[in-house]
XYZ file of C-alpha atoms in Angstrom:
396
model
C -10.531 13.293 7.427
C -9.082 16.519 6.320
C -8.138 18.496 3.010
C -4.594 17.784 2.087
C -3.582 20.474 0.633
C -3.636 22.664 3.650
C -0.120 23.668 3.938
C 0.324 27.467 4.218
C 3.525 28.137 3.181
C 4.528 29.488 -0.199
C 7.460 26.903 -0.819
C 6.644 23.532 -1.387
C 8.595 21.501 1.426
C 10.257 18.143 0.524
C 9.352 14.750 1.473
C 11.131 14.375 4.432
C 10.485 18.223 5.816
C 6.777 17.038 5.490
C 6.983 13.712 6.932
C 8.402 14.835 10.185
C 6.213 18.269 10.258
C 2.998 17.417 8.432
C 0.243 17.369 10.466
C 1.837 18.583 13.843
C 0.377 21.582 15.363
C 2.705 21.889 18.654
C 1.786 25.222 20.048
C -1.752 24.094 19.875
C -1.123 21.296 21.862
C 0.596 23.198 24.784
C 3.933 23.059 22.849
C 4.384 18.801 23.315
C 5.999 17.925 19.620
C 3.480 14.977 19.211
C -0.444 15.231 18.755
C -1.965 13.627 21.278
C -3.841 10.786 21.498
C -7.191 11.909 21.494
C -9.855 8.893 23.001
C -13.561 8.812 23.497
C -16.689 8.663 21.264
C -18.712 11.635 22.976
C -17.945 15.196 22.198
C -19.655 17.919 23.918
C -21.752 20.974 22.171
C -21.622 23.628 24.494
C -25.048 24.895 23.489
C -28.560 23.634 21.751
C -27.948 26.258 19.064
C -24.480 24.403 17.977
C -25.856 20.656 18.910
C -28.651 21.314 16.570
C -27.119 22.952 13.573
C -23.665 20.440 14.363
C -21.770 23.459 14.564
C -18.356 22.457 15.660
C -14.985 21.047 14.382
C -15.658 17.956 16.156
C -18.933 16.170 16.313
C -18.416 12.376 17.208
C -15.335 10.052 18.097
C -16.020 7.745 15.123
C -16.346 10.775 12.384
C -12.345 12.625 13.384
C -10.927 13.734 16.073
C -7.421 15.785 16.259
C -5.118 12.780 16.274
C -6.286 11.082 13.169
C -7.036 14.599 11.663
C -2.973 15.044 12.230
C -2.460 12.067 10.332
C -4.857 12.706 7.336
C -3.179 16.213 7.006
C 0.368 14.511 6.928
C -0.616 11.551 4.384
C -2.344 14.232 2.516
C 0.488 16.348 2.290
C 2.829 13.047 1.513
C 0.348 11.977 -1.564
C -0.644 15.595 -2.989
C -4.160 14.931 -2.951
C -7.139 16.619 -2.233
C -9.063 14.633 0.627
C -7.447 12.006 2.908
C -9.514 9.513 5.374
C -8.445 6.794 7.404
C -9.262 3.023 7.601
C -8.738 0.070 10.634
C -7.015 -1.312 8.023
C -5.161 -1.625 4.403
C -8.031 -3.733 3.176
C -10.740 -1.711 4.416
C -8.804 1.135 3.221
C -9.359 -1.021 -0.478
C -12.938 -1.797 -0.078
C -13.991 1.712 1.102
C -12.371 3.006 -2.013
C -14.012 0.429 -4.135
C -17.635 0.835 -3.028
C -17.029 4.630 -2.950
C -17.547 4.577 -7.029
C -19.686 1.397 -8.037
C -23.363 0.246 -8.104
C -25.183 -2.899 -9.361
C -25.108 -3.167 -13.149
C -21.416 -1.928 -12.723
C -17.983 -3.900 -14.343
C -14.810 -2.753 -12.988
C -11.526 -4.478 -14.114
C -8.828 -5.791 -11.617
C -5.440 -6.315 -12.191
C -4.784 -10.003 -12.041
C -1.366 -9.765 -10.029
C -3.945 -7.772 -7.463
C -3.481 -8.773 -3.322
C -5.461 -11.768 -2.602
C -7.704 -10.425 0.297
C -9.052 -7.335 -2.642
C -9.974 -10.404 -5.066
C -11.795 -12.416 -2.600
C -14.017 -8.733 -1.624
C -14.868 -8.861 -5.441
C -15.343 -12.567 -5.913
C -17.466 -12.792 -2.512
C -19.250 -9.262 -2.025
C -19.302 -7.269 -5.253
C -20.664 -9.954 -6.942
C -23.480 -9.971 -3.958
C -24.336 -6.436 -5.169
C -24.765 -6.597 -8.901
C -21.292 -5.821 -9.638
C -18.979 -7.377 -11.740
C -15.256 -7.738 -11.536
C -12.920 -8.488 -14.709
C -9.435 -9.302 -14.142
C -6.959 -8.278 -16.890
C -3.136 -8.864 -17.432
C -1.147 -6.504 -15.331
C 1.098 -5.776 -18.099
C -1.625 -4.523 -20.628
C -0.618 -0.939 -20.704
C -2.878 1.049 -23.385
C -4.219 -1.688 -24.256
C -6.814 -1.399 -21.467
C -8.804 0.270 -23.429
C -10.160 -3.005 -25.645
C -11.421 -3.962 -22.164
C -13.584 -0.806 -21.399
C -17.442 -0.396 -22.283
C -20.464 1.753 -21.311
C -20.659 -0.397 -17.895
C -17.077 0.018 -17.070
C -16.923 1.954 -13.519
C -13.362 1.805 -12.712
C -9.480 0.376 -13.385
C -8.061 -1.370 -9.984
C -3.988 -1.213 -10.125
C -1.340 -2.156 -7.932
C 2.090 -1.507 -9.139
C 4.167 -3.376 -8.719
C 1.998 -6.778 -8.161
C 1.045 -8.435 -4.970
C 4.005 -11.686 -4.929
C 4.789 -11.618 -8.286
C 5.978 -7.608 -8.847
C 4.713 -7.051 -11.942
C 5.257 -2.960 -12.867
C 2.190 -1.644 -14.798
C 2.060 0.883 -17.528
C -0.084 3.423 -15.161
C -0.027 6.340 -17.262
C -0.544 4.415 -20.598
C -3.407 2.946 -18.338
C -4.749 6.063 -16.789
C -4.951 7.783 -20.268
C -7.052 5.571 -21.299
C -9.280 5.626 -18.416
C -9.349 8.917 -18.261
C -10.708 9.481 -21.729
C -13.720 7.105 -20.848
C -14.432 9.375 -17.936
C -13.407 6.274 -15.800
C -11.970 6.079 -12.473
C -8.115 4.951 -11.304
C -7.582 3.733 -8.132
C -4.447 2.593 -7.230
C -2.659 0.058 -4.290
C 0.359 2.558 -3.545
C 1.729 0.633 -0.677
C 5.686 -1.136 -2.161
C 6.161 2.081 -3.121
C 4.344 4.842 -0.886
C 3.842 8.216 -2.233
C 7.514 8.833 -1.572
C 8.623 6.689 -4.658
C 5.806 7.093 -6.710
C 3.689 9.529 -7.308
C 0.185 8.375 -7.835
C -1.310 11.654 -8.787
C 1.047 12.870 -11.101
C 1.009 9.667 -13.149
C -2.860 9.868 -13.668
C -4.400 8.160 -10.726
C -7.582 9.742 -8.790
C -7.626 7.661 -5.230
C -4.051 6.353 -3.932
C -4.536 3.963 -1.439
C -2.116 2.424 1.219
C -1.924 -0.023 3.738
C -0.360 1.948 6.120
C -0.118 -0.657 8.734
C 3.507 -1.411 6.448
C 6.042 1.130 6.346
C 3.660 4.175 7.677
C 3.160 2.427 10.834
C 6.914 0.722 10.509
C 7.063 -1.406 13.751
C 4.756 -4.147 12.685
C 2.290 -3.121 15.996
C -0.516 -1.473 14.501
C -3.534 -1.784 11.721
C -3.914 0.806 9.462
C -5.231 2.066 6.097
C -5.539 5.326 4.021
C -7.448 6.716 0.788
C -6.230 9.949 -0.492
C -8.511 11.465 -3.529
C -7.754 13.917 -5.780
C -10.790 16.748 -6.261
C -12.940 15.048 -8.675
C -12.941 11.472 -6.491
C -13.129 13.313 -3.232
C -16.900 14.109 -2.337
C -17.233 9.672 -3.638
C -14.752 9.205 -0.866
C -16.066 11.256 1.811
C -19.267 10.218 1.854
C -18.848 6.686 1.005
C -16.372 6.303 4.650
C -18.756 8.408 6.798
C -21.941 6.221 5.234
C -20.058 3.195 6.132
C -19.126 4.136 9.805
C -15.683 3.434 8.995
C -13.197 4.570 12.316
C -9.543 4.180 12.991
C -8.754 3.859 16.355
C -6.601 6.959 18.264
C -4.061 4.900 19.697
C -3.285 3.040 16.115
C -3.245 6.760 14.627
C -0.867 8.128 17.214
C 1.364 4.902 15.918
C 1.012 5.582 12.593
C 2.235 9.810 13.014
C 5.194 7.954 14.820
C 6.150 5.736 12.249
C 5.730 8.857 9.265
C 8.320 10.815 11.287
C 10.294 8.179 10.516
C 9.034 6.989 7.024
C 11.985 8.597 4.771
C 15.160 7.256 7.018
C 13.201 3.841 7.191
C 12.220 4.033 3.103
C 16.125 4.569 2.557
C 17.291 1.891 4.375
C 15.035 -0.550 3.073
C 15.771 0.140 -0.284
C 19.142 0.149 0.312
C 19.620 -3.154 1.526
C 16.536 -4.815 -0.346
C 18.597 -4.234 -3.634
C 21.928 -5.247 -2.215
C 19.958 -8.611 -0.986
C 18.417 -9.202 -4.358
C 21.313 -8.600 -6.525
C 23.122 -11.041 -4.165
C 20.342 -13.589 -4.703
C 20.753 -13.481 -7.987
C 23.921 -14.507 -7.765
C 23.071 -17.700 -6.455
C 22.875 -21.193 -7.481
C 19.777 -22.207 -5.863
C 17.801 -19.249 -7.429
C 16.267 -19.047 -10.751
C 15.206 -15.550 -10.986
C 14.635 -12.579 -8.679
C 11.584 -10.558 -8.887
C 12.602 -6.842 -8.144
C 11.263 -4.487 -10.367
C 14.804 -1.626 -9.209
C 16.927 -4.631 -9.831
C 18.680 -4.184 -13.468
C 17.504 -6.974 -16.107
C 14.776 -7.545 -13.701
C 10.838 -7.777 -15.445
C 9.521 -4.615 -15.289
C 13.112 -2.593 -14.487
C 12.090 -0.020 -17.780
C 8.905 0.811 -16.524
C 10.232 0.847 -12.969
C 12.860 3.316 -13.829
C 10.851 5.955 -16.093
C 7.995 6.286 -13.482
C 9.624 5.482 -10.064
C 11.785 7.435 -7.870
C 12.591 4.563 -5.492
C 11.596 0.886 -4.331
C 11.429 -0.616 -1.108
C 12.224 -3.251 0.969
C 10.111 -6.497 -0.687
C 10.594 -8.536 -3.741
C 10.429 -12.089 -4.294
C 12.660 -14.882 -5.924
C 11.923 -18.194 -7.626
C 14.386 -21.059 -6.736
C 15.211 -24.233 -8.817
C 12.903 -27.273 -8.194
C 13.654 -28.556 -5.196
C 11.997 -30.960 -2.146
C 9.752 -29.501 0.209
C 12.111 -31.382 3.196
C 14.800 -29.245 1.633
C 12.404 -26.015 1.644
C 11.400 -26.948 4.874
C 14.659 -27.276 6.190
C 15.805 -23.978 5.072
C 13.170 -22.127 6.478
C 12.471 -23.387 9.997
C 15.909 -22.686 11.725
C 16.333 -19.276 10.472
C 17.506 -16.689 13.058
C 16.642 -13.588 11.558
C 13.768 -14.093 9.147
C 10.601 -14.744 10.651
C 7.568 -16.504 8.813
C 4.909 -14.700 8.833
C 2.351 -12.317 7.012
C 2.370 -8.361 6.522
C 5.334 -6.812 5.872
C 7.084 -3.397 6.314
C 8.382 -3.044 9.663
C 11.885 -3.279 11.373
C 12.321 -6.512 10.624
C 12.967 -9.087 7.738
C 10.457 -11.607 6.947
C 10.257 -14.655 4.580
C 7.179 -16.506 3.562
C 6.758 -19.103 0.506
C 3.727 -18.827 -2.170
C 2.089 -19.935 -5.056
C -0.921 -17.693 -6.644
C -1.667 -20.166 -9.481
C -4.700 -21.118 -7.882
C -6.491 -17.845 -8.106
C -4.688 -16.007 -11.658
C -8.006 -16.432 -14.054
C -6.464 -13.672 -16.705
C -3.335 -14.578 -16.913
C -0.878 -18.064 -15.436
C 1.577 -17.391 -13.245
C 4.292 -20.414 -12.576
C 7.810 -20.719 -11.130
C 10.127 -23.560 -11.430
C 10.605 -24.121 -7.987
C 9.087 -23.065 -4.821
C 8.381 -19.068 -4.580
C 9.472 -16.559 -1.958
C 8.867 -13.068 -0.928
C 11.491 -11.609 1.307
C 11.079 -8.388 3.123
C 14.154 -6.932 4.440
C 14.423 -5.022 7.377
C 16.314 -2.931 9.228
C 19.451 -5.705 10.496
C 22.785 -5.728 9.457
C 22.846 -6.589 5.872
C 25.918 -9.179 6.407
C 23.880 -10.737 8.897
C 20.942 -11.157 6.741
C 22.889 -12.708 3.696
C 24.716 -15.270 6.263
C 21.044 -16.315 7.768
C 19.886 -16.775 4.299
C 23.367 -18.627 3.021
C 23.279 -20.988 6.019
C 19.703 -21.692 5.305
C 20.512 -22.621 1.248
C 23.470 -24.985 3.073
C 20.821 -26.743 5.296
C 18.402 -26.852 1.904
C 21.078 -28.880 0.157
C 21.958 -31.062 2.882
C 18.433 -31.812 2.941
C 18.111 -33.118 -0.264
C-alpha cells in the first residue's frame, strides 16, 4: 500500500519518466536498479516498546513489504491517485473495490457490457449479503441518473466493454454520480492509466488487472485499486480487513513489466489498429469492434476522452459453419487460444455474451472474436490470420 502522490520533485514527470523510475529507490537498495524481492511473513520489532505500539514501517508479510510498496508507489504515480493497494489478482482487485463501499440494503448499478467473472461476484455473493446489483446499458451516458435512488451505493464502469467494446460516456456518467454523492469505480485495464485518465474524467477508484499489460509476459497474477482521497480510507481498510496479499515474486514481475509498459502500450496500439483496419477490409468480416478505429461504435467518445487504445478489439464475421470456424482456428501458428490477454503475444478466442446481457441484447451475425495482438511482426500476423480465412472457406 502506499500514498501515490509521493513524488518529490517540483516538475511533474511524464508517463514514461515515471514508469521506468516510479517506485525505485536504488541507493537504498545498495545501488542494484531493481527493488528486490522481498519474501517472508515475519518481521522483526527490535524492542517490546515498538512490538506493542506497532511502531515500524513494516509490521507483517501479508500487510506490505518494500517490493510491493515499490509497485503501489509506481501505479500510484501512473494513475494520479491518492492511495494504491495490490490484489493476487484483476478480479480480486474488482471485488475488493466493490465490497470496500456497499452493505446490505445497498443497489449498485453495473454496466451490462461488464467482464463476466465481476457479474457472476454480484449475481452469486452480493446478492448473499443483502445487496443488489442493477445492470444498465453501457451507452446510457447522463442518463444514469433515471436509474439512481436513495439506495444507490455506487456506478460500476468499464470502458470500453468486456468483448463487445462499448465506450461509455464516463464524465456525463460521473457527473451524475457525483451529484448524488455516489461512488465511480472504474475497470481501467484496455486502456491503463496511460490512455485514459480515470481521475481526471470523474472516477474515484481506477482499477486494473495488472496481470495484462502491467505484468506484460503473460507469467504472473496481478491486480490494483488506486483511490482518489475521498475513496481512500474505504479502500484501505476494506483490503487489510480482508487479508488480501500479493505475492513478492508476482510484484517484482509486475515493476518489470511497468518499466516496460509505455514501449509495450505503443506497439500494441500500433499494430492492433493496423490489424483492425485490415480486418475490416475483409470479406469474411462483418464489422470490427475497435473503439480508435474510424467509423467504429464508440470512435467519438473514444477520441474526446482517450489518449490512446491498446492492443484488443474484437470482430464479427458473416454466418458461417462451425467446421469452417473450427478449421480456421486450430492450425494457426501465431495466435494461440486461450484466456487473459496483454502480454507479448497475440491471442484469439471466439464468444458469445448473449447468454448473460439482462439490460440490454447483444448479437452478431456470425461467430464473434476478440483478437489481442502482440508484439510479432505485423506481416506475419495478417498472413496467419489470411491463411486461416483460406482454410475457413475451404471448409465450407
Amino acid at each position: 500500500m502506499s500514498d501515490g502522490n509521493s513524488d518529490n520533485s517540483s516538475r511533474k514527470l511524464g508517463a514514461a519518466s515515471v514508469v521506468t523510475h516510479g517506485g525505485r529507490d536504488p541507493f537504498a537498495a545498495h545501488g542494484f536498479v531493481n527493488t528486490p524481492v522481498y519474501r517472508g511473513s515475519t518481521v522483526l520489532f527490535p524492542t517490546f516498546e515498538k512490538l506493542k505500539a506497532y511502531d515500524q514501517r513494516y509490521t507483517y508479510g501479508r500487510n506490505t513489504s518494500p517490493t510491493t510498496d515499490a509497485l503501489c508507489e509506481a501505479i500510484g504515480l501512473l494513475e494520479g491517485g491518492a492511495f494504491t493497494v495490490l490484489a493476487s489478482s484483476g478480479l480480486e482487485a474488482v471485488t475488493t473495490a466493490i465490497l470496500s463501499f456497499v452493505e446490505a440494503g445497498d443497489e449498485i448499478l453495473m454496466t451490462d457490457s461488464v467482464y463476466f467473472p465481476t457479474r457472476r461476484f454480484c449475481d452469486q455473493v452480493l446478492s448473499r449479503i443483502g445487496v443488489k446489483t442493477i445492470y444498465y446499458d453501457p451507452l446510457i451516458g447522463a442518463d444514469m441518473a433515471k436509474l439512481m435512488n436513495e439506495r444507490t451505493r455506487l456506478v460500476f464502469t468499464e470502458s470500453p466493454g468486456s468483448q463487445s467494446f462499448e465506450i461509455q460516456d464516463i464524465p456525463a456518467i460521473a457527473k451524475a454520480a457525483r451529484e448524488r454523492d455516489i461512488w465511480v469505480l472504474m475497470d481501467n485495464t484496455w486502456a491503463t492509466p496511460l490512455y485514459f485518465r480515470a481521475f481526471d474524467h470523474g472516477v474515484d477508484v481506477s482499477i486494473q488487472s495488472a496481470t495484462k499489460y502491467i505484468v506484460g509476459h503473460a507469467d504472473a497474477l496481478l491486480g490494483s485499486i488506486t483511490a482518489n482521497d475521498r475513496a481512500m480510507a474505504q479502500v484501505k481498510r476494506t483490503s487489510i480487513a480482508l487479508g488480501s496479499a500479493t505475492g513478492s515474486e508476482e510484484a517484482f514481475l509486475g515493476l518489470r513489466g511497468l518499466r516496460t509498459l509505455e514501449v509495450r502500450l505503443e506497439r500494441h496500439q500500433r499494430a492492433g489498429l493496423e490489424i483492425a483496419g485490415w480486418l475490416a477490409s475483409r470479406s469474411e468480416v462483418a464489422q470490427v469492434l475497435h473503439p480508435a478505429l474510424p467509423g467504429a461504435p464508440g470512435h467519438e467518445i473514444w477520441k474526446r476522452d482517450f489518449t490512446g487504445s491498446s492492443g484488443l478489439f474484437s470482430v464479427l464475421l458473416h454466418p458461417v459453419a462451425q467446421s469452417g470456424l473450427a478449421a480456421m482456428l486450430d492450425n494457426l501458428k501465431l495466435f494461440g487460444m486461450g484466456y487473459s490477454w496483454g502480454g507479448y503475444e497475440s491471442l484469439i478466442v471466439p464468444f458469445d455474451c448473449s447468454t448473460y446481457r439482462t439490460a440490454t441484447q447483444w448479437s452478431s451475425p456470425g461467430p464473434a472474436l476478440r483478437l489481442h495482438i502482440g508484439l510479432e511482426d505485423i506481416d506475419d500476423l495478417k498472413a496467419d490470420l489470411e491463411a486461416g480465412f483460406e482454410r475457413m472457406k475451404q471448409a465450407g
